[in-house]
XYZ file of C-alpha atoms in Angstrom:
786
model
C 20.946 33.370 5.328
C 24.360 32.183 4.820
C 25.826 33.815 7.914
C 22.678 33.549 10.165
C 22.383 32.686 13.566
C 19.574 31.215 15.884
C 18.002 33.298 18.593
C 15.860 31.314 21.206
C 14.877 32.457 24.608
C 13.403 29.221 25.666
C 16.579 27.330 27.298
C 14.879 25.052 29.514
C 12.340 23.542 27.449
C 13.761 20.489 26.254
C 11.656 19.622 23.312
C 12.271 23.297 21.671
C 15.992 22.779 22.554
C 15.934 19.386 20.271
C 13.956 21.146 17.791
C 16.499 23.876 17.340
C 19.467 20.953 17.432
C 17.233 19.517 14.614
C 17.373 22.814 12.495
C 21.167 23.016 12.989
C 22.062 19.529 12.037
C 19.899 19.323 9.206
C 21.163 22.869 7.665
C 24.912 21.699 8.535
C 24.292 18.315 7.021
C 22.912 19.850 3.527
C 25.031 23.236 3.281
C 27.913 22.695 5.593
C 27.295 26.043 7.483
C 27.175 25.851 11.005
C 24.922 28.227 12.642
C 25.709 29.573 16.008
C 22.664 30.265 18.513
C 22.032 32.565 21.314
C 19.421 32.893 23.785
C 18.983 36.779 23.888
C 18.264 39.373 21.394
C 21.430 41.266 20.183
C 21.144 44.944 19.499
C 21.339 44.616 16.008
C 18.824 41.870 14.739
C 19.874 40.634 11.347
C 20.761 37.535 9.519
C 18.634 35.462 11.958
C 16.428 32.773 12.728
C 14.251 33.665 15.766
C 12.560 30.619 17.376
C 9.874 31.014 20.211
C 6.836 29.938 21.815
C 3.384 32.056 21.348
C 3.739 32.279 25.425
C 6.930 34.035 25.518
C 6.319 36.794 22.654
C 6.030 39.130 25.246
C 10.072 39.132 25.099
C 10.037 39.462 21.392
C 10.553 43.011 19.726
C 7.439 45.055 19.567
C 7.758 44.905 15.795
C 7.944 41.183 15.589
C 5.009 40.826 18.152
C 2.738 43.094 15.891
C 3.792 41.291 12.691
C 2.892 37.873 14.351
C -0.547 39.516 15.832
C -1.606 40.074 12.350
C -1.322 36.467 11.200
C -4.187 33.827 11.669
C -4.445 32.288 15.455
C -2.645 28.848 15.534
C -3.726 26.196 18.261
C -2.264 22.940 19.551
C 0.854 21.818 17.472
C 0.316 24.941 15.360
C 3.288 27.335 14.296
C 3.663 30.713 12.458
C 6.632 31.428 10.167
C 6.992 35.322 9.281
C 9.884 36.537 6.869
C 11.352 40.092 7.308
C 13.374 40.622 4.287
C 15.197 44.065 5.177
C 16.346 42.538 8.231
C 17.051 39.201 6.877
C 15.111 37.624 9.598
C 12.786 34.607 10.161
C 10.507 33.950 12.882
C 9.452 30.712 13.733
C 6.972 30.558 16.867
C 5.200 27.673 18.011
C 1.539 27.399 19.662
C 3.471 24.708 21.692
C 6.510 22.985 22.146
C 5.625 20.411 19.387
C 4.540 23.448 17.435
C 8.005 24.702 17.425
C 9.253 21.420 15.825
C 6.699 21.274 12.890
C 7.443 25.125 12.332
C 11.029 24.173 12.023
C 10.141 21.441 9.894
C 8.357 23.419 7.534
C 11.176 25.985 7.401
C 13.513 23.284 6.407
C 11.214 22.285 3.712
C 10.957 25.345 2.348
C 14.968 26.305 2.388
C 16.928 26.073 -0.634
C 20.214 24.576 0.931
C 23.215 24.570 -1.326
C 27.029 23.700 -0.248
C 27.896 27.133 1.282
C 24.392 29.094 0.992
C 20.978 29.061 2.216
C 18.064 30.698 0.358
C 14.487 31.284 1.724
C 11.683 33.076 -0.438
C 10.746 36.146 1.144
C 6.854 35.173 0.859
C 7.100 32.260 3.271
C 4.644 33.648 5.722
C 2.582 30.840 7.046
C 0.296 30.460 9.980
C -0.836 26.514 10.420
C -2.419 24.342 12.615
C -2.878 20.508 11.712
C -6.819 19.787 11.152
C -6.151 16.148 12.733
C -4.581 15.304 15.939
C -3.372 11.691 14.885
C -0.555 11.838 12.053
C 1.667 8.876 11.732
C 3.130 5.319 10.422
C 3.895 2.034 11.790
C 7.392 1.028 11.726
C 7.672 -2.609 12.980
C 10.990 -4.036 13.783
C 10.515 -7.542 12.507
C 11.686 -9.760 9.857
C 8.508 -9.526 7.485
C 9.266 -5.673 6.662
C 11.338 -4.898 3.719
C 13.913 -2.673 5.381
C 12.684 -1.834 8.557
C 14.551 -5.006 10.144
C 17.593 -3.841 8.699
C 17.841 -0.453 10.174
C 19.930 0.455 13.127
C 19.075 2.780 15.831
C 20.486 5.664 14.175
C 18.773 5.078 10.749
C 15.338 4.738 12.921
C 16.299 8.177 14.447
C 17.143 9.625 10.982
C 13.668 8.290 9.433
C 11.482 9.064 12.405
C 12.953 12.654 12.257
C 12.282 12.714 8.632
C 8.623 11.848 9.329
C 8.377 14.571 11.975
C 9.885 17.141 9.550
C 6.596 16.398 7.398
C 4.332 16.697 10.305
C 4.053 13.083 11.790
C 3.450 13.365 15.463
C 2.934 9.455 16.138
C 4.774 6.180 15.471
C 3.557 2.796 15.994
C 5.975 0.244 16.928
C 5.606 -3.520 17.572
C 6.138 -6.059 20.116
C 8.778 -8.789 19.743
C 5.955 -11.539 19.242
C 3.785 -10.883 16.115
C 2.834 -13.138 13.477
C 6.120 -13.360 12.446
C 9.658 -14.904 13.230
C 11.584 -13.251 16.381
C 14.813 -12.469 14.215
C 16.430 -12.847 10.930
C 20.100 -11.968 9.481
C 19.308 -8.484 9.036
C 18.382 -7.681 12.836
C 21.100 -5.589 14.577
C 20.122 -5.990 17.835
C 17.171 -7.940 19.577
C 13.575 -6.363 18.912
C 12.697 -5.859 22.526
C 15.779 -3.782 22.836
C 15.017 -1.830 19.158
C 11.236 -1.191 20.449
C 13.022 0.565 23.558
C 15.243 2.919 21.410
C 12.301 3.700 19.160
C 10.320 4.684 22.128
C 13.292 6.842 23.279
C 13.622 8.492 19.832
C 9.950 9.436 19.729
C 10.243 10.944 23.167
C 13.038 13.107 22.115
C 11.190 14.705 19.305
C 7.895 14.776 21.508
C 6.037 12.204 19.199
C 3.508 9.877 20.564
C 4.253 6.198 20.761
C 1.521 3.384 19.932
C 1.966 -0.219 19.665
C 0.170 -2.634 17.433
C -0.063 -5.599 19.568
C -2.244 -8.601 18.306
C -3.264 -11.398 20.134
C -1.179 -14.351 19.218
C -1.930 -16.573 22.349
C -3.714 -19.645 21.994
C -6.151 -19.420 24.691
C -7.324 -16.273 26.605
C -9.703 -17.998 29.076
C -7.155 -20.579 30.444
C -5.335 -19.312 33.563
C -2.256 -20.839 32.565
C -2.181 -19.344 29.108
C -3.381 -16.017 30.436
C -0.267 -16.091 32.737
C 1.881 -16.575 29.947
C 0.426 -13.653 28.133
C 0.265 -11.226 30.792
C 4.088 -12.038 31.532
C 4.746 -11.113 27.941
C 2.872 -7.797 28.164
C 4.477 -6.766 31.382
C 8.128 -7.363 30.201
C 7.292 -5.653 26.790
C 5.352 -2.703 28.765
C 8.193 -2.198 31.272
C 10.808 -2.154 28.110
C 9.366 0.862 26.582
C 9.911 4.132 28.253
C 7.017 5.962 26.764
C 3.817 4.218 25.240
C 0.670 6.469 24.845
C -1.842 4.077 23.092
C -1.963 0.108 22.224
C -3.654 -0.826 19.281
C -5.257 -4.501 19.279
C -6.627 -5.686 16.319
C -9.800 -7.865 16.482
C -8.232 -10.198 13.769
C -5.623 -10.324 10.982
C -4.042 -12.040 13.211
C -5.532 -13.007 16.422
C -9.403 -13.661 15.827
C -11.678 -13.683 19.157
C -14.981 -13.549 19.728
C -16.065 -10.200 21.107
C -16.870 -11.246 24.546
C -13.676 -13.103 25.154
C -11.821 -10.187 23.309
C -13.027 -7.533 25.616
C -12.458 -9.433 28.631
C -8.939 -9.676 27.860
C -8.567 -6.325 26.791
C -9.668 -5.321 30.690
C -7.103 -7.677 31.959
C -4.495 -6.295 29.313
C -5.075 -2.624 30.290
C -4.421 -3.415 33.919
C -0.883 -4.521 32.962
C -0.228 -1.561 30.413
C -1.306 0.808 33.293
C 1.162 -0.610 35.716
C 3.809 1.088 33.382
C 2.007 3.696 31.328
C -0.962 4.884 33.669
C -2.334 7.177 30.862
C -1.950 4.976 27.930
C -5.495 3.864 26.160
C -6.306 0.905 24.351
C -7.843 1.205 20.864
C -9.638 -1.945 18.990
C -10.519 -2.703 15.468
C -13.310 -4.834 14.176
C -10.862 -6.611 11.712
C -12.270 -10.368 11.252
C -11.751 -12.169 8.543
C -15.218 -14.094 8.177
C -17.914 -11.347 9.721
C -20.963 -11.936 11.215
C -23.710 -9.756 12.138
C -23.559 -11.324 15.541
C -19.913 -10.592 15.723
C -20.302 -7.007 14.867
C -23.217 -6.474 16.964
C -21.442 -7.821 20.117
C -18.117 -5.980 19.095
C -19.934 -2.652 18.955
C -21.993 -3.650 21.987
C -18.848 -3.382 23.944
C -17.514 -0.344 22.380
C -20.644 1.508 23.188
C -20.168 0.678 27.078
C -17.141 3.404 26.779
C -14.753 1.355 29.288
C -12.381 3.642 31.050
C -9.283 1.952 29.174
C -11.031 2.433 25.873
C -9.201 5.076 23.613
C -11.294 4.559 20.355
C -11.886 2.403 17.357
C -9.176 1.835 14.531
C -10.547 1.457 10.761
C -8.044 -0.696 8.845
C -7.875 -3.426 6.379
C -9.908 -6.497 6.510
C -12.991 -4.351 8.123
C -16.109 -4.988 6.461
C -17.963 -2.143 7.925
C -17.514 1.158 5.802
C -16.065 3.752 8.229
C -19.395 6.019 8.009
C -21.269 2.759 9.234
C -18.730 2.701 12.089
C -19.037 6.293 12.874
C -22.912 5.766 12.739
C -22.801 2.604 14.917
C -20.690 4.139 17.965
C -21.762 6.558 20.471
C -20.927 10.328 19.618
C -17.693 11.338 20.962
C -15.695 7.859 20.709
C -12.678 8.689 18.193
C -12.029 6.609 15.372
C -8.275 6.283 14.272
C -7.616 5.042 10.487
C -4.945 2.617 9.664
C -4.639 2.868 6.026
C -2.707 0.445 3.993
C -0.583 2.419 2.039
C 2.050 -0.146 1.633
C 0.359 -2.884 -0.672
C -0.386 -2.674 -4.552
C -2.981 -5.899 -4.453
C -4.460 -8.162 -1.933
C -4.847 -5.032 0.144
C -7.347 -2.369 1.620
C -6.542 0.165 -1.276
C -5.446 -1.786 -4.569
C -4.383 0.097 -7.460
C -7.535 0.369 -9.550
C -7.927 -1.769 -12.364
C -4.238 -2.691 -12.299
C -2.464 -4.333 -15.486
C -1.695 -7.814 -14.866
C 1.848 -7.489 -16.283
C 2.731 -5.158 -13.530
C 0.543 -7.133 -11.089
C 2.828 -10.274 -11.858
C 6.130 -8.289 -11.749
C 5.743 -5.283 -9.343
C 3.685 -7.719 -7.071
C 2.130 -6.842 -3.914
C 4.690 -4.851 -1.977
C 6.980 -2.700 -4.378
C 8.235 0.551 -4.623
C 4.966 2.183 -4.916
C 4.902 6.220 -5.035
C 0.835 6.738 -5.390
C 0.548 10.523 -4.528
C -2.644 11.137 -6.124
C -4.501 7.701 -5.193
C -3.400 8.413 -1.635
C -5.252 12.066 -1.381
C -8.011 10.727 -2.992
C -8.342 7.942 -0.264
C -7.330 10.079 2.367
C -9.945 13.079 1.526
C -13.025 10.588 0.664
C -13.197 9.661 4.485
C -11.232 11.917 6.359
C -14.093 13.558 8.135
C -14.879 10.566 10.006
C -11.725 10.281 11.783
C -9.213 11.780 14.041
C -6.394 11.232 11.692
C -4.303 8.201 10.867
C -1.230 5.941 11.703
C -0.493 4.037 8.314
C -0.004 0.473 8.045
C 3.638 0.083 6.315
C 5.951 -2.696 5.672
C 9.345 -0.709 4.876
C 10.352 2.073 3.138
C 8.704 1.023 -0.516
C 5.893 3.429 0.614
C 7.945 6.461 1.689
C 6.305 8.839 -0.908
C 2.994 7.616 0.389
C 3.770 8.393 3.860
C 4.912 11.947 3.206
C 1.465 12.296 1.180
C -0.544 10.990 4.270
C 1.029 13.164 6.847
C 0.752 16.514 4.797
C -3.037 15.416 4.282
C -3.276 14.535 7.656
C -2.389 18.166 8.535
C -4.224 19.934 5.960
C -6.142 18.139 3.455
C -6.205 21.078 0.923
C -2.739 20.538 0.370
C -1.967 19.765 -3.328
C 0.082 16.991 -3.838
C 2.484 18.473 -6.249
C 3.375 21.005 -3.249
C 4.174 18.149 -1.072
C 6.350 16.178 -3.838
C 8.142 19.663 -4.359
C 8.985 19.718 -0.696
C 10.094 16.095 -0.638
C 12.238 16.399 -3.581
C 13.698 19.922 -2.370
C 14.347 18.709 1.080
C 15.307 14.898 0.462
C 17.334 15.215 -2.656
C 18.121 18.844 -3.164
C 16.556 22.337 -4.621
C 17.931 21.481 -8.131
C 15.408 18.801 -8.064
C 12.540 20.329 -6.886
C 10.605 20.380 -10.177
C 12.225 17.422 -11.871
C 11.605 14.777 -9.291
C 8.519 15.751 -8.039
C 7.368 15.369 -11.339
C 8.936 12.196 -11.893
C 7.545 10.833 -9.064
C 4.039 11.833 -10.326
C 5.004 10.241 -13.271
C 5.850 6.954 -12.010
C 2.218 6.694 -10.522
C 0.980 7.705 -13.966
C 2.894 4.415 -15.277
C 0.648 2.322 -13.346
C -2.729 3.751 -14.889
C -4.470 1.637 -17.597
C -3.705 -1.038 -19.906
C 0.538 -1.090 -20.260
C 0.557 -2.841 -23.694
C -0.315 0.915 -25.105
C 1.102 3.002 -22.648
C 4.045 4.862 -24.276
C 4.370 7.384 -21.466
C 6.109 4.520 -19.660
C 9.281 5.335 -21.625
C 8.992 8.767 -21.469
C 9.191 8.537 -17.691
C 12.399 6.591 -18.134
C 14.131 9.059 -20.475
C 12.977 11.729 -17.719
C 14.703 9.793 -14.999
C 17.677 9.073 -16.948
C 18.477 12.631 -17.613
C 18.021 13.522 -14.090
C 20.718 10.156 -13.461
C 23.062 11.657 -16.212
C 23.263 15.003 -14.353
C 23.391 13.622 -10.768
C 26.347 13.962 -8.325
C 27.799 10.961 -6.374
C 25.656 11.925 -3.341
C 22.768 12.121 -5.322
C 22.991 8.828 -6.770
C 23.652 7.403 -3.547
C 20.541 8.892 -2.000
C 17.994 6.204 -1.328
C 14.931 8.011 -2.125
C 16.414 8.951 -5.555
C 17.471 5.011 -6.180
C 13.957 4.003 -5.427
C 12.413 6.545 -8.088
C 15.109 5.613 -10.364
C 14.751 1.657 -10.039
C 10.915 1.921 -10.756
C 11.618 3.903 -14.014
C 13.848 1.141 -15.398
C 11.688 -1.255 -14.015
C 8.283 0.047 -15.459
C 10.109 0.548 -18.919
C 11.748 -3.089 -19.126
C 8.100 -4.753 -18.342
C 6.635 -2.511 -21.021
C 9.096 -3.613 -23.510
C 8.700 -7.075 -22.546
C 5.015 -7.252 -22.692
C 5.235 -5.886 -26.376
C 7.696 -8.798 -27.224
C 6.187 -11.342 -25.605
C 2.552 -10.589 -27.001
C 4.417 -10.644 -30.279
C 6.088 -13.812 -29.756
C 2.623 -15.327 -28.442
C 0.935 -14.001 -31.789
C 3.655 -15.549 -34.225
C 3.400 -18.770 -32.179
C -0.576 -18.993 -32.538
C -0.224 -18.159 -36.352
C 2.171 -21.243 -36.736
C -0.239 -23.402 -34.956
C -2.814 -22.490 -37.173
C -1.178 -23.908 -39.851
C -0.746 -27.223 -38.152
C -3.010 -29.024 -40.649
C -0.639 -27.939 -43.473
C 2.694 -28.337 -42.112
C 1.710 -31.249 -39.548
C 0.883 -30.920 -35.964
C 4.514 -32.167 -34.852
C 6.159 -29.711 -36.711
C 3.879 -26.855 -35.853
C 4.423 -27.635 -32.234
C 8.145 -27.346 -32.514
C 8.129 -24.396 -34.302
C 5.437 -22.534 -32.007
C 7.767 -23.770 -28.834
C 10.906 -22.487 -30.482
C 9.293 -18.950 -31.075
C 7.837 -18.975 -27.380
C 11.030 -19.955 -25.958
C 12.883 -16.951 -27.662
C 11.338 -14.797 -24.631
C 14.092 -16.556 -22.545
C 16.836 -17.561 -25.165
C 16.716 -14.075 -26.872
C 15.886 -11.705 -24.278
C 15.584 -7.763 -24.884
C 16.723 -4.684 -23.328
C 19.254 -6.201 -21.240
C 20.850 -3.103 -20.117
C 17.466 -1.826 -18.524
C 17.314 -5.078 -16.495
C 20.948 -4.922 -15.614
C 20.467 -1.614 -14.198
C 17.729 -2.651 -12.075
C 19.685 -5.303 -10.639
C 22.575 -2.849 -9.749
C 20.013 -0.395 -8.255
C 18.775 -3.028 -6.127
C 21.980 -3.838 -4.530
C 22.517 -0.351 -4.265
C 19.450 0.291 -2.095
C 20.377 -2.634 -0.079
C 23.565 -0.967 0.714
C 22.191 2.240 1.439
C 18.928 1.677 3.406
C 18.639 -2.185 3.791
C 16.000 -2.612 1.291
C 15.407 -6.316 0.515
C 14.455 -6.478 -3.382
C 15.352 -9.983 -3.947
C 15.230 -13.302 -1.731
C 18.670 -14.987 -2.780
C 20.889 -12.110 -2.641
C 19.263 -9.398 -0.364
C 17.711 -12.201 2.272
C 14.114 -10.453 1.758
C 11.076 -12.484 3.068
C 9.190 -14.020 0.062
C 6.318 -12.019 -1.109
C 7.325 -8.745 0.990
C 9.222 -6.140 -1.128
C 11.154 -8.687 -3.493
C 9.956 -7.484 -6.738
C 13.195 -7.919 -8.518
C 12.894 -11.653 -8.151
C 9.619 -11.239 -10.480
C 11.489 -8.907 -13.188
C 11.678 -11.694 -15.837
C 8.346 -13.828 -15.173
C 6.498 -14.497 -18.366
C 3.947 -11.983 -19.352
C 2.342 -13.897 -21.864
C 0.539 -17.333 -22.077
C 3.898 -18.771 -23.424
C 4.114 -21.411 -20.500
C 0.829 -22.504 -20.272
C 0.796 -22.999 -24.179
C 4.044 -25.095 -23.961
C 2.734 -27.102 -21.291
C -0.530 -27.858 -23.520
C 1.530 -28.623 -26.487
C 3.609 -31.060 -24.801
C 0.664 -33.036 -23.675
C -0.672 -32.832 -27.291
C 2.442 -34.300 -28.770
C 2.586 -37.277 -26.587
C -0.772 -38.278 -27.100
C -3.592 -39.314 -29.780
C -2.948 -39.706 -33.405
C -2.085 -37.140 -35.818
C -5.803 -36.423 -36.362
C -6.539 -36.228 -32.515
C -3.320 -33.732 -32.153
C -4.922 -31.417 -34.849
C -8.265 -31.665 -32.751
C -6.534 -30.890 -29.664
C -4.413 -27.944 -31.240
C -7.565 -26.323 -32.907
C -9.505 -26.607 -29.248
C -6.473 -25.021 -27.614
C -6.617 -22.164 -30.441
C -10.280 -21.894 -29.710
C -10.199 -22.044 -26.300
C -11.946 -18.585 -25.655
C -14.422 -18.819 -28.686
C -18.019 -19.466 -26.908
C -19.293 -19.966 -30.762
C -21.714 -18.227 -32.768
C -24.163 -15.926 -30.996
C -22.077 -16.352 -27.616
C -20.102 -14.137 -25.529
C -16.646 -14.374 -23.691
C -15.459 -12.274 -21.286
C -11.984 -12.087 -19.407
C -12.052 -9.856 -16.349
C -8.483 -9.198 -16.463
C -9.205 -6.859 -19.587
C -11.034 -3.492 -19.540
C -13.632 -4.627 -22.352
C -15.272 -6.956 -20.005
C -15.707 -4.739 -17.210
C -18.432 -3.129 -19.419
C -20.541 -6.102 -18.069
C -19.887 -5.219 -14.280
C -22.618 -3.474 -12.504
C -21.096 -0.566 -10.231
C -23.149 1.748 -8.037
C -19.915 3.542 -6.940
C -17.033 5.235 -8.246
C -13.410 4.619 -7.401
C -13.496 8.190 -6.015
C -16.644 7.207 -3.690
C -15.170 3.719 -2.773
C -11.749 3.213 -3.099
C -11.602 0.188 -0.694
C -14.042 -1.376 -2.725
C -16.409 -2.426 -0.079
C -19.425 -1.590 -1.995
C -18.380 -1.835 -5.274
C -16.502 -4.417 -7.405
C -12.565 -4.398 -7.358
C -9.742 -6.166 -9.546
C -8.037 -8.997 -7.811
C -5.123 -11.335 -8.664
C -3.984 -14.957 -7.622
C -5.196 -18.184 -8.961
C -5.563 -20.102 -5.899
C -4.060 -23.514 -5.012
C -6.309 -26.321 -3.985
C -6.158 -26.450 -0.108
C -4.618 -22.973 0.359
C -6.855 -20.401 2.319
C -5.142 -17.507 0.924
C -2.473 -16.586 -1.650
C -0.404 -13.037 -1.762
C 1.928 -14.063 -4.806
C 0.815 -14.271 -8.317
C 2.044 -17.351 -9.877
C 0.461 -19.108 -13.087
C 0.394 -22.417 -11.068
C -3.192 -23.761 -11.032
C -5.266 -26.126 -8.887
C -3.537 -29.456 -10.213
C 0.131 -27.944 -9.746
C 0.275 -27.179 -13.724
C 0.693 -23.903 -15.387
C -2.424 -21.912 -15.845
C -3.434 -19.318 -18.473
C -3.201 -15.712 -17.610
C -6.805 -15.465 -17.714
C -7.080 -17.320 -14.397
C -4.794 -14.785 -12.601
C -7.053 -11.808 -12.211
C -10.899 -11.579 -11.304
C -13.499 -9.210 -10.604
C -14.122 -9.580 -6.847
C -16.542 -8.228 -4.483
C -15.668 -8.485 -0.650
C -17.903 -10.250 1.962
C -21.581 -10.592 1.136
C -21.742 -7.768 -1.332
C -23.291 -8.940 -4.398
C -21.296 -9.271 -7.695
C -23.452 -8.294 -10.760
C -23.236 -8.551 -14.267
C -25.702 -7.964 -17.191
C -25.567 -9.454 -21.030
C -27.770 -7.686 -23.311
C -29.341 -8.835 -26.603
C -29.424 -12.582 -26.015
C -32.199 -14.646 -28.015
C -35.266 -14.733 -25.645
C -36.091 -18.305 -27.011
C -32.532 -19.395 -27.124
C -30.955 -22.321 -24.839
C -27.991 -21.344 -23.120
C -25.126 -22.440 -20.731
C -22.811 -20.363 -18.850
C -19.370 -21.580 -18.103
C -17.846 -20.065 -15.310
C -14.150 -19.582 -14.075
C -13.976 -19.452 -10.467
C -10.097 -18.573 -9.450
C -8.915 -16.295 -6.737
C -6.573 -15.308 -4.045
C -9.248 -16.532 -1.258
C -11.589 -19.693 -0.991
C -15.062 -18.744 -0.291
C -18.723 -20.124 -0.542
C -20.655 -18.615 -3.479
C -23.839 -19.011 -5.325
C -25.190 -17.662 -8.889
C -28.429 -16.474 -9.515
C -30.114 -15.152 -12.579
C -33.045 -12.860 -12.250
C -33.567 -14.197 -8.896
C -33.622 -17.857 -10.062
C -30.943 -19.927 -8.690
C -28.210 -21.090 -11.335
C -25.993 -22.930 -8.608
C -26.261 -23.349 -4.777
C -23.227 -22.529 -2.665
C -19.878 -23.743 -4.036
C -16.587 -23.883 -2.095
C -14.207 -22.124 -4.453
C -10.462 -23.402 -4.819
C -11.474 -27.039 -5.620
C -11.647 -26.774 -9.248
C -11.486 -23.849 -11.861
C -14.421 -24.051 -14.268
C -17.674 -24.962 -13.997
C -20.825 -25.337 -16.392
C -24.578 -24.747 -15.932
C -27.648 -24.420 -17.820
C -29.172 -20.920 -17.929
C -32.880 -21.032 -16.649
C -35.241 -20.235 -19.807
C -37.495 -18.125 -17.995
C -34.586 -15.700 -16.989
C -34.071 -14.703 -20.691
C -37.753 -13.548 -21.734
C -36.443 -9.954 -22.503
C -33.103 -11.027 -23.996
C -31.382 -9.562 -20.985
C -29.574 -11.737 -18.537
C -28.787 -10.426 -15.093
C -26.191 -12.345 -13.131
C -25.789 -12.081 -9.450
C -23.253 -13.883 -7.172
C -23.529 -13.687 -3.569
C -21.342 -15.243 -0.548
C -22.627 -16.986 2.676
C -22.484 -14.962 5.697
C -18.964 -14.663 7.288
C -17.226 -15.393 3.696
C -14.628 -13.267 2.148
C -16.433 -12.475 -1.376
C -17.189 -13.463 -4.594
C -14.229 -13.848 -7.429
C -14.987 -14.582 -10.989
C -12.142 -14.571 -13.679
C -13.819 -15.671 -16.898
C -17.310 -16.046 -18.424
C -18.533 -18.190 -21.570
C -22.201 -17.772 -22.637
C -22.663 -20.300 -25.329
C -25.934 -20.584 -27.392
C -26.540 -24.283 -27.512
C -29.544 -23.978 -30.244
C -27.023 -22.247 -32.767
C -24.426 -24.799 -31.992
C -26.633 -27.714 -32.673
C -28.066 -26.208 -35.861
C -24.403 -25.556 -37.031
């Protein structure tokens, strides 16, 4: 196809004309070939890309009409691509103007473009219509994002075009005022100007423009406050040339009672329709502390089907599973999904049973390709919605965006096919197999316990092979850089974890000799060993490569992977700041040993050291569980698999964070506890159930006549009121967590008659959930006899 030309008879349809520009520009960018274009068929039709609309097929040669007629029928936004090898001709025909762009996008994804050469397999004959009508991604221009805030208008144009080429038809923007600052050092123009540019870009590609607009006002009943809110919206709605839908979250942020919320939405709709008469308002039942009364009122309003209502949005912090939402609303009211594809933890769809070492270092918002998980999450609930617009905080979820767009187009698409298109189109045809498999390997890195995951180093070796062979252009490609930095980062954490785990074991061995060598000497020797992690670090060249790649990503796409150097917002993508966070209990042990060293006689020091070493020992006939370890999850009762409930609305999930006294919510996982001192790793992750879903555990083979106490650690990322029962007998009434970490209670003897202890934690209505990090079941009878 090296000498091809473009033929298109549609010379008045602006969307088709712009789609042809996309085709020409992207081919030239990748191959250096400049395609000419004509608006009529030549006598000898060879070496051509013929583009048209189904409505104009009567002007095509009969042979082409017949070929296209044998292909399955398309509908809205669909397209047909047909290859005629003998003439070296490709036909791209859209069902409508949008369909032309998506057909061209598919063609670009399948082309193999080299410098001076364009190749297309002969078997690319496709007739395709999207299954879902809403397919898009959020791109908020605000300081909280990890890269969007550094985008220029041209970068937004490029990125939105990339999404369109992979089938997206919607982009969700944000107003200048959200739960964030107005501006930061990265933003090149004011937000009010950028959202106008984003709207223009989308309009040029024929894409719908949505806006996420939370209720940030202090009062929505006071006339003076309402005047300010309405004035702001008038300014924002006037600024954007195109706005098709407004999404107003019920909360997170902006909690309002439903009656007040819907009264306000009616007023907001009136302002919206002054500038965008056909735009609809969509609303979500997002609320941090949900009650039955709140939901009853919310769905009561939804089912009144106000003229301005577009539908219901299902996203993070919604207690009601999407199927229940579908059951509660009137038939015909559409649902749009708002999947959190951007966060690893403290999120709607956390990485299942994630290793604490990764959670501490990669954190909540790292570069996170999860193609297999994303397909599973998409397909589990896709039948209840009209599609999705993802919740995104920047470029870290770039692969996940492409997976969602492709699944929203056709949920039967294998993820490896999408990844091959991704690698071929964005990085180059030589990388089709290697990069697609490399991205799959990065997801596999995150599965299971890290300590015995030797595949992590193999993944790095594969990416290093690509790195050695890569051209300067590929090494400067931000998508290649994102995969490469994760490969180095993962392997560095794996090696550190092995090293630091061994250091801790060695230090504990030294402390076990304290009676022989003396407590002070044992303490000093143990501390010296633990400090080696910092004083004698390993694999420094892997770490340095991560730091260099972080700079490269800042340069190439404004990605902010550190706070100090790249001016990231804390907890928002700055995972390189966590690259050397301790992965063992070293800092906690050193703190404890310092206290022991300063206090008590030698005998008391020996007793204290022994207690430290025996911390987790429940004694003879007892049980100890740390719910950061897979072994302890055997105690946890779950009635749903991850595939059935990836959001953990009806089943237990892993969560992370110690929690600080007085803090309502924590996103960053640090070993700082309730009193401001370092904590053991075991407090940093928990088994969690959300809202009022019970958390159940079972302990077998206890002594039916025994006398037991339960010691339990309540730590976690949010505060909640929880109570504990055993066999429907109260063990403790409601406790507000976040005040102290460890509690101890007697287990009622009546609950042990069959030797089985069934524990159940529940929350009060409107609470966020139950979190348990450690349990000791202590047999007091044995301890007394001992």
